[in-house]
């Protein structure tokens, strides 16, 4: 007898339909699995055989062949186990085959017949729905992420026997239900971090507000204790709320990385802050069973690299390409994957190894030592920061000020206005933020008057700017004008944008 069940796999961040065919025939009692399988998929044979036995299904000694297709996709992971067991039971006549045709089935089996959670349920269910499936069976622990997808019923099962009951129509298990609106009622200060706690540092706060408004990459440089880490950790508190589409896109990535836990959707903008000992693979993604790295987990949010020069040089240099492309390509033997990586890069660093350069009362580092320390950040990487600012040491009096500081909510309201200006302007294009402007689109959207033109030209020669720096100044000036609710970029906007370019001259210039 022959039967067919449907399962799913992940390809990049998308789900992919996999057919699982099972055939039983007379002959030597052998269990074979074919279809371009990785070793852990081949091992499904043992898990399925023992799980069937321990769930009480006694199968006659026959020859079993299971085929997973399409044949040209390399199949990895353990998510096919449950569908293989179901296909075999159906081929033996335990279930009517027509009951399987509406269902997509995923889950890993334990030897005792329990169904374990797997990664990537959200994207798989999402693509199953697009392919016309109306129901899916997933591990109970993954049921909430599957239930987020509208238009397909998601049933969570804890055991193989529960799945069989469900497919035979004898079960009264209800599909999982998730209230999406309530997921998006995010508490304003869930982590309790607010900009009102940061005393002074007005210039740094202003720069951060601009950076967030246009999603510009920003580098903060300054002595230890000046509040760089403190400021960075509060950035997500002023970012605009996620749209549902953005949330689903991020949640797919977390689902594949196995980090969705039971929260159904990621409803807040990611803030990822990997330690400087991180490996290149963990940062950009990859591995034997490919997983998104920190840069993809930071998609639509912030990647914060604290103590930037302490990262391994190779590791941070790899960021250059994803920073341009907003995605990362991972080439492997059997396939090439693309993961989204549209993050805002925030980095902080001390100017030298003692941390106090250029304050010669405190810093004894030789100029060569300082140069070597700063040299850990290459010019091309430095060029990727649209905004570069100094965080200055606060004195005792400044920290004592009782003046009321602006709250994150106040700042967020202004960011939202600048965001709306960009949405209106870029309607019908594939640009969302000013940081995405290219030299060609800069010409179109950052037109300058005569006065503005000559101011920029003067700076270009005086500061010996590169073409890249020139374009960055224009993009930042565009964002500053947007915060001003001004469609026209004025000299004031340009001068401020130029300031954010002068810091790298001060430290890295000749
Ligand atoms: N502007 C500030 N307002 C209030 N507290 C501050 C400020 N700057 C620094 N601090 C205090 O100093 C601590 C160390 O700051 P931190 O952000 O770690 O400095 P950095 O990262 O620049 O070395 C903070 O946890 C905070 O308690
Ligand atoms: Mg710090
Ligand atoms: Zn020093």
PDB file of N, CA, C and O in Angstrom, residues 77 85 105 135 141 213 223 230 232 259 271 297 321 342 347 355 365 378 396 403 421 423 441 453 485:
ATOM      1  N   UNK A  77      17.396  18.455   9.386  1.00  0.00           N
ATOM      2  CA  UNK A  77      16.623  18.644  10.606  1.00  0.00           C
ATOM      3  C   UNK A  77      15.740  17.452  10.939  1.00  0.00           C
ATOM      4  O   UNK A  77      15.757  16.414  10.280  1.00  0.00           O
ATOM      5  N   UNK A  85       6.038   9.107  10.261  1.00  0.00           N
ATOM      6  CA  UNK A  85       5.284   8.120  11.052  1.00  0.00           C
ATOM      7  C   UNK A  85       3.833   8.042  10.575  1.00  0.00           C
ATOM      8  O   UNK A  85       3.266   6.950  10.426  1.00  0.00           O
ATOM      9  N   UNK A 105       2.030  18.552   8.223  1.00  0.00           N
ATOM     10  CA  UNK A 105       2.397  17.931   9.499  1.00  0.00           C
ATOM     11  C   UNK A 105       3.883  18.133   9.785  1.00  0.00           C
ATOM     12  O   UNK A 105       4.730  17.758   8.980  1.00  0.00           O
ATOM     13  N   UNK A 135      -5.260  23.230   7.157  1.00  0.00           N
ATOM     14  CA  UNK A 135      -5.005  22.785   8.527  1.00  0.00           C
ATOM     15  C   UNK A 135      -3.550  22.360   8.667  1.00  0.00           C
ATOM     16  O   UNK A 135      -2.939  21.890   7.701  1.00  0.00           O
ATOM     17  N   UNK A 141       4.249  22.799  21.683  1.00  0.00           N
ATOM     18  CA  UNK A 141       5.038  23.963  22.101  1.00  0.00           C
ATOM     19  C   UNK A 141       5.180  25.010  21.006  1.00  0.00           C
ATOM     20  O   UNK A 141       5.575  26.145  21.277  1.00  0.00           O
ATOM     21  N   UNK A 213      15.652  58.375  13.688  1.00  0.00           N
ATOM     22  CA  UNK A 213      14.653  58.880  12.735  1.00  0.00           C
ATOM     23  C   UNK A 213      14.920  58.406  11.322  1.00  0.00           C
ATOM     24  O   UNK A 213      14.001  58.080  10.587  1.00  0.00           O
ATOM     25  N   UNK A 223      35.208  58.623  26.805  1.00  0.00           N
ATOM     26  CA  UNK A 223      35.869  57.942  27.925  1.00  0.00           C
ATOM     27  C   UNK A 223      34.917  57.007  28.682  1.00  0.00           C
ATOM     28  O   UNK A 223      33.698  57.138  28.548  1.00  0.00           O
ATOM     29  N   UNK A 230      24.799  53.260  28.524  1.00  0.00           N
ATOM     30  CA  UNK A 230      23.511  53.659  29.095  1.00  0.00           C
ATOM     31  C   UNK A 230      22.596  54.247  28.005  1.00  0.00           C
ATOM     32  O   UNK A 230      21.410  53.907  27.922  1.00  0.00           O
ATOM     33  N   UNK A 232      22.879  53.840  24.652  1.00  0.00           N
ATOM     34  CA  UNK A 232      22.572  52.848  23.611  1.00  0.00           C
ATOM     35  C   UNK A 232      21.416  51.945  24.041  1.00  0.00           C
ATOM     36  O   UNK A 232      20.519  51.635  23.256  1.00  0.00           O
ATOM     37  N   UNK A 259      14.231  30.806  18.651  1.00  0.00           N
ATOM     38  CA  UNK A 259      14.216  31.763  19.757  1.00  0.00           C
ATOM     39  C   UNK A 259      12.841  32.370  20.011  1.00  0.00           C
ATOM     40  O   UNK A 259      12.709  33.333  20.740  1.00  0.00           O
ATOM     41  N   UNK A 271      16.577  44.546  19.980  1.00  0.00           N
ATOM     42  CA  UNK A 271      17.801  45.224  20.383  1.00  0.00           C
ATOM     43  C   UNK A 271      18.784  44.123  20.713  1.00  0.00           C
ATOM     44  O   UNK A 271      18.635  43.423  21.702  1.00  0.00           O
ATOM     45  N   UNK A 297      18.885  38.693  13.552  1.00  0.00           N
ATOM     46  CA  UNK A 297      18.014  38.800  14.731  1.00  0.00           C
ATOM     47  C   UNK A 297      17.758  40.273  15.058  1.00  0.00           C
ATOM     48  O   UNK A 297      16.801  40.607  15.751  1.00  0.00           O
ATOM     49  N   UNK A 321      29.492  44.147   4.055  1.00  0.00           N
ATOM     50  CA  UNK A 321      28.571  43.795   2.969  1.00  0.00           C
ATOM     51  C   UNK A 321      27.108  43.836   3.409  1.00  0.00           C
ATOM     52  O   UNK A 321      26.299  44.502   2.781  1.00  0.00           O
ATOM     53  N   UNK A 342      18.354  44.045   7.926  1.00  0.00           N
ATOM     54  CA  UNK A 342      18.163  45.499   7.825  1.00  0.00           C
ATOM     55  C   UNK A 342      18.162  46.127   9.198  1.00  0.00           C
ATOM     56  O   UNK A 342      17.119  46.508   9.709  1.00  0.00           O
ATOM     57  N   UNK A 347      27.352  51.630  17.628  1.00  0.00           N
ATOM     58  CA  UNK A 347      28.593  51.132  18.212  1.00  0.00           C
ATOM     59  C   UNK A 347      29.123  52.140  19.210  1.00  0.00           C
ATOM     60  O   UNK A 347      28.872  53.340  19.093  1.00  0.00           O
ATOM     61  N   UNK A 355      41.398  54.690  27.706  1.00  0.00           N
ATOM     62  CA  UNK A 355      40.045  55.225  27.585  1.00  0.00           C
ATOM     63  C   UNK A 355      39.938  56.737  27.630  1.00  0.00           C
ATOM     64  O   UNK A 355      38.881  57.280  27.345  1.00  0.00           O
ATOM     65  N   UNK A 365      48.865  57.202  27.067  1.00  0.00           N
ATOM     66  CA  UNK A 365      49.123  56.368  25.894  1.00  0.00           C
ATOM     67  C   UNK A 365      49.924  57.160  24.873  1.00  0.00           C
ATOM     68  O   UNK A 365      49.635  58.330  24.632  1.00  0.00           O
ATOM     69  N   UNK A 378      38.664  49.910  10.676  1.00  0.00           N
ATOM     70  CA  UNK A 378      39.179  50.268   9.351  1.00  0.00           C
ATOM     71  C   UNK A 378      38.393  51.437   8.772  1.00  0.00           C
ATOM     72  O   UNK A 378      37.243  51.675   9.150  1.00  0.00           O
ATOM     73  N   UNK A 396      30.495  66.126  38.252  1.00  0.00           N
ATOM     74  CA  UNK A 396      29.584  65.834  39.355  1.00  0.00           C
ATOM     75  C   UNK A 396      28.346  66.716  39.314  1.00  0.00           C
ATOM     76  O   UNK A 396      27.221  66.244  39.491  1.00  0.00           O
ATOM     77  N   UNK A 403      17.038  69.408  36.720  1.00  0.00           N
ATOM     78  CA  UNK A 403      16.179  69.789  35.593  1.00  0.00           C
ATOM     79  C   UNK A 403      15.515  68.541  35.042  1.00  0.00           C
ATOM     80  O   UNK A 403      16.137  67.488  34.948  1.00  0.00           O
ATOM     81  N   UNK A 421       7.218  61.739   7.548  1.00  0.00           N
ATOM     82  CA  UNK A 421       7.728  62.549   6.428  1.00  0.00           C
ATOM     83  C   UNK A 421       8.370  61.630   5.384  1.00  0.00           C
ATOM     84  O   UNK A 421       8.184  61.802   4.186  1.00  0.00           O
ATOM     85  N   UNK A 423       7.872  58.311   4.998  1.00  0.00           N
ATOM     86  CA  UNK A 423       6.869  57.428   4.386  1.00  0.00           C
ATOM     87  C   UNK A 423       6.129  58.155   3.266  1.00  0.00           C
ATOM     88  O   UNK A 423       5.907  57.604   2.194  1.00  0.00           O
ATOM     89  N   UNK A 441      19.251  58.368  -5.899  1.00  0.00           N
ATOM     90  CA  UNK A 441      18.039  58.874  -5.246  1.00  0.00           C
ATOM     91  C   UNK A 441      18.337  60.101  -4.372  1.00  0.00           C
ATOM     92  O   UNK A 441      17.448  60.906  -4.111  1.00  0.00           O
ATOM     93  N   UNK A 453      24.487  74.474  -1.408  1.00  0.00           N
ATOM     94  CA  UNK A 453      25.468  73.849  -2.275  1.00  0.00           C
ATOM     95  C   UNK A 453      26.879  74.351  -1.972  1.00  0.00           C
ATOM     96  O   UNK A 453      27.828  73.559  -1.828  1.00  0.00           O
ATOM     97  N   UNK A 485      10.358  69.022  10.078  1.00  0.00           N
ATOM     98  CA  UNK A 485       9.168  68.996   9.218  1.00  0.00           C
ATOM     99  C   UNK A 485       9.336  69.954   8.047  1.00  0.00           C
ATOM    100  O   UNK A 485       8.424  70.691   7.693  1.00  0.00           O
TER     101      UNK A 485
END
